[in-house]
mmCIF file of C-alpha atoms in Angstrom:
data_model
loop_
_atom_site.group_PDB
_atom_site.id
_atom_site.type_symbol
_atom_site.label_atom_id
_atom_site.label_comp_id
_atom_site.label_asym_id
_atom_site.label_seq_id
_atom_site.Cartn_x
_atom_site.Cartn_y
_atom_site.Cartn_z
ATOM 1 C CA PHE A 28 19.258 9.519 24.140
ATOM 2 C CA GLN A 29 20.596 10.666 20.775
ATOM 3 C CA PHE A 30 18.591 12.462 18.096
ATOM 4 C CA ALA A 31 20.264 13.179 14.749
ATOM 5 C CA TYR A 32 19.345 14.370 11.268
ATOM 6 C CA GLN A 33 21.636 13.500 8.345
ATOM 7 C CA PHE A 34 21.202 15.348 5.031
ATOM 8 C CA ARG A 35 23.015 13.914 1.984
ATOM 9 C CA PRO A 36 22.157 16.139 -0.998
ATOM 10 C CA ASP A 37 24.475 14.507 -3.514
ATOM 11 C CA HIS A 38 26.512 11.372 -4.259
ATOM 12 C CA PHE A 39 29.424 10.708 -6.604
ATOM 13 C CA PRO A 40 27.991 9.935 -10.086
ATOM 14 C CA ASP A 41 31.047 8.081 -11.461
ATOM 15 C CA LEU A 42 30.943 4.723 -13.255
ATOM 16 C CA VAL A 43 31.239 1.305 -11.601
ATOM 17 C CA GLU A 44 32.122 -1.500 -14.044
ATOM 18 C CA GLY A 45 30.859 0.675 -16.885
ATOM 19 C CA GLN A 46 27.545 1.496 -15.209
ATOM 20 C CA PRO A 47 26.576 4.711 -13.362
ATOM 21 C CA ARG A 48 27.042 4.333 -9.625
ATOM 22 C CA ARG A 49 23.659 4.010 -7.955
ATOM 23 C CA PRO A 50 22.772 6.969 -5.731
ATOM 24 C CA GLY A 51 22.209 6.587 -2.029
ATOM 25 C CA LEU A 52 19.307 7.662 0.136
ATOM 26 C CA ASP A 53 18.866 11.405 0.592
ATOM 27 C CA ASN A 54 18.481 11.783 4.346
ATOM 28 C CA TYR A 55 17.483 10.107 7.557
ATOM 29 C CA LEU A 56 16.324 10.791 11.096
ATOM 30 C CA GLN A 57 18.060 8.767 13.789
ATOM 31 C CA LEU A 58 17.138 7.825 17.333
ATOM 32 C CA ARG A 59 19.800 6.012 19.356
ATOM 33 C CA ILE A 60 19.383 4.807 22.913
ATOM 34 C CA VAL A 61 22.248 3.532 25.075
ATOM 35 C CA ALA A 62 21.363 2.146 28.504
ATOM 36 C CA PRO A 63 24.207 0.622 30.574
ATOM 37 C CA ILE A 64 23.297 -2.220 32.905
ATOM 38 C CA PRO A 65 25.870 -2.388 35.751
ATOM 39 C CA LEU A 66 26.233 -5.816 37.367
ATOM 40 C CA GLU A 67 28.589 -7.103 40.058
ATOM 41 C CA GLY A 68 31.324 -8.430 37.775
ATOM 42 C CA LEU A 69 30.591 -6.723 34.491
ATOM 43 C CA THR A 70 28.599 -4.073 32.673
ATOM 44 C CA ILE A 71 26.274 -4.770 29.745
ATOM 45 C CA LEU A 72 26.011 -1.853 27.321
ATOM 46 C CA PRO A 73 23.031 -2.238 24.952
ATOM 47 C CA ARG A 74 22.748 0.221 22.022
ATOM 48 C CA LEU A 75 19.585 0.488 19.923
ATOM 49 C CA THR A 76 19.651 2.470 16.656
ATOM 50 C CA LEU A 77 16.538 3.301 14.616
ATOM 51 C CA ARG A 78 16.594 5.299 11.378
ATOM 52 C CA HIS A 79 13.860 6.632 9.125
ATOM 53 C CA TYR A 80 15.147 7.100 5.567
ATOM 54 C CA GLU A 81 13.885 9.181 2.649
ATOM 55 C CA ASP A 82 14.547 8.593 -1.047
ATOM 56 C CA VAL A 83 13.340 11.905 -2.473
ATOM 57 C CA SER A 84 14.080 11.042 -6.109
ATOM 58 C CA ASN A 85 11.745 8.021 -5.987
ATOM 59 C CA GLY A 86 9.287 9.406 -3.448
ATOM 60 C CA LYS A 87 9.937 6.512 -1.053
ATOM 61 C CA SER A 88 10.577 6.501 2.667
ATOM 62 C CA GLY A 89 10.470 4.109 5.566
ATOM 63 C CA LEU A 90 12.188 2.585 8.565
ATOM 64 C CA GLY A 91 15.667 1.187 7.913
ATOM 65 C CA ASN A 92 17.231 -1.915 9.431
ATOM 66 C CA THR A 93 17.079 -1.447 13.185
ATOM 67 C CA GLU A 94 20.355 -2.380 14.883
ATOM 68 C CA LEU A 95 20.700 -3.655 18.433
ATOM 69 C CA PHE A 96 23.917 -4.793 20.059
ATOM 70 C CA ALA A 97 24.988 -5.362 23.641
ATOM 71 C CA LEU A 98 28.651 -4.963 24.560
ATOM 72 C CA ILE A 99 29.709 -7.083 27.534
ATOM 73 C CA ILE A 100 32.426 -5.281 29.502
ATOM 74 C CA PRO A 101 34.031 -7.334 32.315
ATOM 75 C CA LYS A 102 35.539 -5.369 35.190
ATOM 76 C CA TRP A 103 39.030 -6.599 34.258
ATOM 77 C CA SER A 104 38.707 -4.910 30.833
ATOM 78 C CA ASP A 105 37.952 -1.522 32.421
ATOM 79 C CA TRP A 106 41.293 0.117 33.227
ATOM 80 C CA GLY A 107 39.995 3.485 34.400
ATOM 81 C CA THR A 108 40.871 5.666 31.406
ATOM 82 C CA GLY A 109 39.209 3.245 28.989
ATOM 83 C CA ARG A 110 37.471 -0.065 28.497
ATOM 84 C CA ALA A 111 36.881 -2.856 25.981
ATOM 85 C CA GLY A 112 33.948 -5.134 25.297
ATOM 86 C CA ILE A 113 32.371 -7.612 22.902
ATOM 87 C CA GLY A 114 28.837 -8.870 22.500
ATOM 88 C CA PRO A 115 25.989 -10.053 20.251
ATOM 89 C CA LEU A 116 24.439 -7.971 17.480
ATOM 90 C CA VAL A 117 21.124 -8.300 15.661
ATOM 91 C CA THR A 118 19.630 -6.285 12.799
ATOM 92 C CA LEU A 119 15.882 -6.288 12.241
ATOM 93 C CA PRO A 120 14.132 -6.144 8.851
ATOM 94 C CA GLY A 121 13.368 -2.707 7.451
ATOM 95 C CA ASN A 122 11.058 -1.258 4.827
ATOM 96 C CA GLN A 123 12.099 -2.905 1.552
ATOM 97 C CA ASP A 124 11.823 0.453 -0.259
ATOM 98 C CA VAL A 125 14.810 1.820 1.680
ATOM 99 C CA ALA A 126 16.425 -1.160 3.455
ATOM 100 C CA LYS A 127 16.878 -4.932 3.511
ATOM 101 C CA ASP A 128 13.797 -6.946 4.381
ATOM 102 C CA GLU A 129 15.769 -9.539 6.324
ATOM 103 C CA TRP A 130 17.248 -10.374 9.703
ATOM 104 C CA GLY A 131 20.933 -10.333 10.505
ATOM 105 C CA TYR A 132 22.940 -11.795 13.374
ATOM 106 C CA GLY A 133 26.520 -11.222 14.428
ATOM 107 C CA LEU A 134 28.968 -9.620 16.844
ATOM 108 C CA SER A 135 30.090 -6.174 17.899
ATOM 109 C CA ALA A 136 33.307 -5.178 19.657
ATOM 110 C CA ALA A 137 34.726 -1.900 20.896
ATOM 111 C CA VAL A 138 37.711 -0.424 22.683
ATOM 112 C CA VAL A 139 37.907 3.189 23.923
ATOM 113 C CA ASN A 140 40.478 5.203 25.845
ATOM 114 C CA SER A 141 41.132 8.760 26.989
ATOM 115 C CA SER A 142 44.488 10.488 27.292
ATOM 116 C CA GLY A 143 44.649 14.102 28.386
ATOM 117 C CA ARG A 144 42.255 16.017 26.141
ATOM 118 C CA PHE A 145 41.946 13.154 23.628
ATOM 119 C CA PHE A 146 39.218 10.512 23.548
ATOM 120 C CA TYR A 147 39.599 7.788 20.924
ATOM 121 C CA GLY A 148 38.634 4.240 20.056
ATOM 122 C CA LEU A 149 37.391 1.660 17.566
ATOM 123 C CA LEU A 150 34.012 -0.013 17.069
ATOM 124 C CA PHE A 151 33.612 -3.148 14.930
ATOM 125 C CA THR A 152 30.325 -4.673 13.753
ATOM 126 C CA GLN A 153 29.872 -7.839 11.719
ATOM 127 C CA SER A 154 26.605 -9.575 10.893
ATOM 128 C CA TRP A 155 25.461 -12.396 8.655
ATOM 129 C CA ARG A 156 22.241 -12.442 6.654
ATOM 130 C CA ALA A 157 19.604 -14.857 7.913
ATOM 131 C CA VAL A 158 18.629 -16.027 4.417
ATOM 132 C CA ASP A 159 18.541 -19.339 2.587
ATOM 133 C CA PRO A 160 22.010 -19.731 0.969
ATOM 134 C CA ASN A 161 20.311 -21.230 -2.089
ATOM 135 C CA LYS A 162 18.527 -17.908 -2.665
ATOM 136 C CA LEU A 163 21.744 -15.877 -2.881
ATOM 137 C CA GLN A 164 22.715 -14.436 -6.246
ATOM 138 C CA PRO A 165 25.176 -16.594 -8.259
ATOM 139 C CA ASP A 166 27.961 -14.007 -7.882
ATOM 140 C CA VAL A 167 27.542 -13.781 -4.094
ATOM 141 C CA THR A 168 29.974 -16.130 -2.361
ATOM 142 C CA THR A 169 29.088 -15.373 1.274
ATOM 143 C CA ASP A 170 26.078 -14.360 3.344
ATOM 144 C CA ALA A 171 28.252 -12.012 5.425
ATOM 145 C CA ASN A 172 27.283 -8.356 5.448
ATOM 146 C CA PRO A 173 30.142 -5.840 5.082
ATOM 147 C CA LEU A 174 32.416 -5.474 8.089
ATOM 148 C CA GLY A 175 31.871 -2.112 9.784
ATOM 149 C CA ILE A 176 34.951 -0.355 11.183
ATOM 150 C CA ALA A 177 34.285 2.886 13.049
ATOM 151 C CA PRO A 178 37.384 4.719 14.318
ATOM 152 C CA PHE A 179 36.810 7.890 16.317
ATOM 153 C CA LEU A 180 39.048 10.610 17.710
ATOM 154 C CA ASN A 181 37.880 13.638 19.688
ATOM 155 C CA TYR A 182 39.893 16.534 21.096
ATOM 156 C CA ARG A 183 38.529 18.662 23.942
ATOM 157 C CA PHE A 184 39.369 22.370 24.221
ATOM 158 C CA GLY A 185 40.155 22.798 27.900
ATOM 159 C CA ASP A 186 37.153 23.000 30.212
ATOM 160 C CA SER A 187 35.029 25.021 27.778
ATOM 161 C CA GLY A 188 32.997 21.992 26.663
ATOM 162 C CA TYR A 189 33.921 22.531 22.999
ATOM 163 C CA TYR A 190 35.517 19.709 21.033
ATOM 164 C CA VAL A 191 36.393 18.553 17.509
ATOM 165 C CA GLY A 192 36.404 15.033 16.111
ATOM 166 C CA ASN A 193 36.321 12.918 12.976
ATOM 167 C CA GLY A 194 32.592 12.281 13.234
ATOM 168 C CA ASP A 195 30.422 9.197 12.640
ATOM 169 C CA MET A 196 32.931 7.607 10.277
ATOM 170 C CA VAL A 197 32.041 3.960 9.460
ATOM 171 C CA ALA A 198 34.395 2.276 6.997
ATOM 172 C CA LEU A 199 33.065 -0.832 5.217
ATOM 173 C CA TYR A 200 34.835 -3.930 3.886
ATOM 174 C CA ASP A 201 32.879 -6.181 1.496
ATOM 175 C CA TRP A 202 33.847 -9.840 1.995
ATOM 176 C CA ASN A 203 32.320 -10.802 -1.351
ATOM 177 C CA THR A 204 34.214 -8.342 -3.578
ATOM 178 C CA SER A 205 37.136 -7.319 -1.288
ATOM 179 C CA ALA A 206 36.086 -3.701 -1.908
ATOM 180 C CA PHE A 207 36.691 -1.042 0.733
ATOM 181 C CA TYR A 208 34.750 2.143 1.441
ATOM 182 C CA LEU A 209 36.070 4.908 3.682
ATOM 183 C CA PRO A 210 34.186 8.104 4.536
ATOM 184 C CA ILE A 211 35.931 11.023 6.195
ATOM 185 C CA GLY A 212 34.421 13.847 8.205
ATOM 186 C CA LEU A 213 34.821 16.642 10.696
ATOM 187 C CA ARG A 214 32.654 17.277 13.760
ATOM 188 C CA PHE A 215 32.454 20.361 15.954
ATOM 189 C CA GLY A 216 30.430 20.251 19.130
ATOM 190 C CA LYS A 217 29.882 21.374 22.691
ATOM 191 C CA VAL A 218 28.948 19.544 25.886
ATOM 192 C CA TRP A 219 26.973 21.199 28.669
ATOM 193 C CA VAL A 220 27.262 19.501 32.069
ATOM 194 C CA LEU A 221 24.043 19.888 34.038
ATOM 195 C CA GLU A 222 23.134 19.112 37.631
ATOM 196 C CA LYS A 223 21.527 15.864 36.510
ATOM 197 C CA GLY A 224 23.064 14.744 33.257
ATOM 198 C CA SER A 225 24.636 16.443 30.243
ATOM 199 C CA ILE A 226 23.763 17.701 26.754
ATOM 200 C CA ASN A 227 25.939 17.183 23.695
ATOM 201 C CA ALA A 228 25.174 19.141 20.503
ATOM 202 C CA TYR A 229 27.273 19.032 17.347
ATOM 203 C CA ALA A 230 27.367 19.692 13.611
ATOM 204 C CA GLU A 231 29.253 17.432 11.222
ATOM 205 C CA TYR A 232 30.376 17.363 7.590
ATOM 206 C CA GLN A 233 31.326 14.162 5.749
ATOM 207 C CA THR A 234 32.418 13.014 2.300
ATOM 208 C CA SER A 235 33.914 9.844 0.769
ATOM 209 C CA ALA A 236 37.696 9.384 0.810
ATOM 210 C CA ILE A 237 38.047 5.853 -0.667
ATOM 211 C CA TYR A 238 35.249 4.502 -2.869
ATOM 212 C CA LYS A 239 36.508 3.731 -6.409
ATOM 213 C CA ASP A 240 36.212 -0.080 -6.063
ATOM 214 C CA TRP A 241 33.067 0.134 -3.924
ATOM 215 C CA SER A 242 29.948 -0.815 -5.899
ATOM 216 C CA GLY A 243 27.476 0.871 -3.562
ATOM 217 C CA PRO A 244 26.627 4.555 -3.138
ATOM 218 C CA ALA A 245 29.425 6.996 -2.291
ATOM 219 C CA VAL A 246 28.298 10.187 -0.599
ATOM 220 C CA LYS A 247 29.771 13.409 -1.969
ATOM 221 C CA ASN A 248 28.468 15.829 0.648
ATOM 222 C CA SER A 249 26.753 14.966 3.902
ATOM 223 C CA PHE A 250 25.654 17.217 6.768
ATOM 224 C CA ARG A 251 24.559 16.132 10.220
ATOM 225 C CA LEU A 252 22.995 17.826 13.237
ATOM 226 C CA ASN A 253 22.918 15.988 16.549
ATOM 227 C CA PHE A 254 21.451 16.440 20.029
ATOM 228 C CA THR A 255 22.256 13.966 22.818
ATOM 229 C CA TYR A 256 20.983 13.927 26.382
ATOM 230 C CA THR A 257 22.750 11.766 28.962
ATOM 231 C CA MET A 258 21.524 11.083 32.470
ATOM 232 C CA PRO A 259 23.413 9.330 35.296
ATOM 233 C CA VAL A 260 22.559 5.693 35.919
ATOM 234 C CA GLY A 261 19.924 5.452 38.604
ATOM 235 C CA SER A 262 18.873 9.098 38.361
ATOM 236 C CA GLY A 263 15.346 8.064 37.487
ATOM 237 C CA LYS A 264 14.780 6.120 40.695
#
């Protein structure tokens, strides 16, 4: 169970095709639930993400597009120090004041591995808008949402529980414009191992590294606080 608060006080105000870049949303609260389902020949790893956004400048707030995917991890793709999986993804409509009021369907894929004190991997998400193609804007050539590419790298400091990483860094590639957006961040956290489960708390800073050709918002400064509680499978029986 993950609880996070992301505060984004400012965005880059540069020009995009001669027009001021539109600002992004100011902050959001996030709840993420991951619940592995172990089966005989594979494991299904569903992940549900809900976010409540605020647009302080316009006085608007509401639930964003809820995302649910389920990675399917066969036993042959689990090699002990890591694993890989692929599965379906769906995004639900959100409040039109802060999100898209539409459904999306697609795929997610991930690969993770650990080596010594390093833990690293990649997560990909791709969805398509469930809208009538005839209702798309004339300059929109595809109903594909941007490809999400989330690389992560964490380094653990011995057995202290402290670690550093690159944070919740989701790069985006727009199929319609071929534009690319890359955030970059730094995370510092600590994990406490309990008798039944563990707690992970961290703070994170993020900014935008590549955004000049990106037409959407580009965050200048972003701060995140996170609290995650993990319990062993079957501990609730």
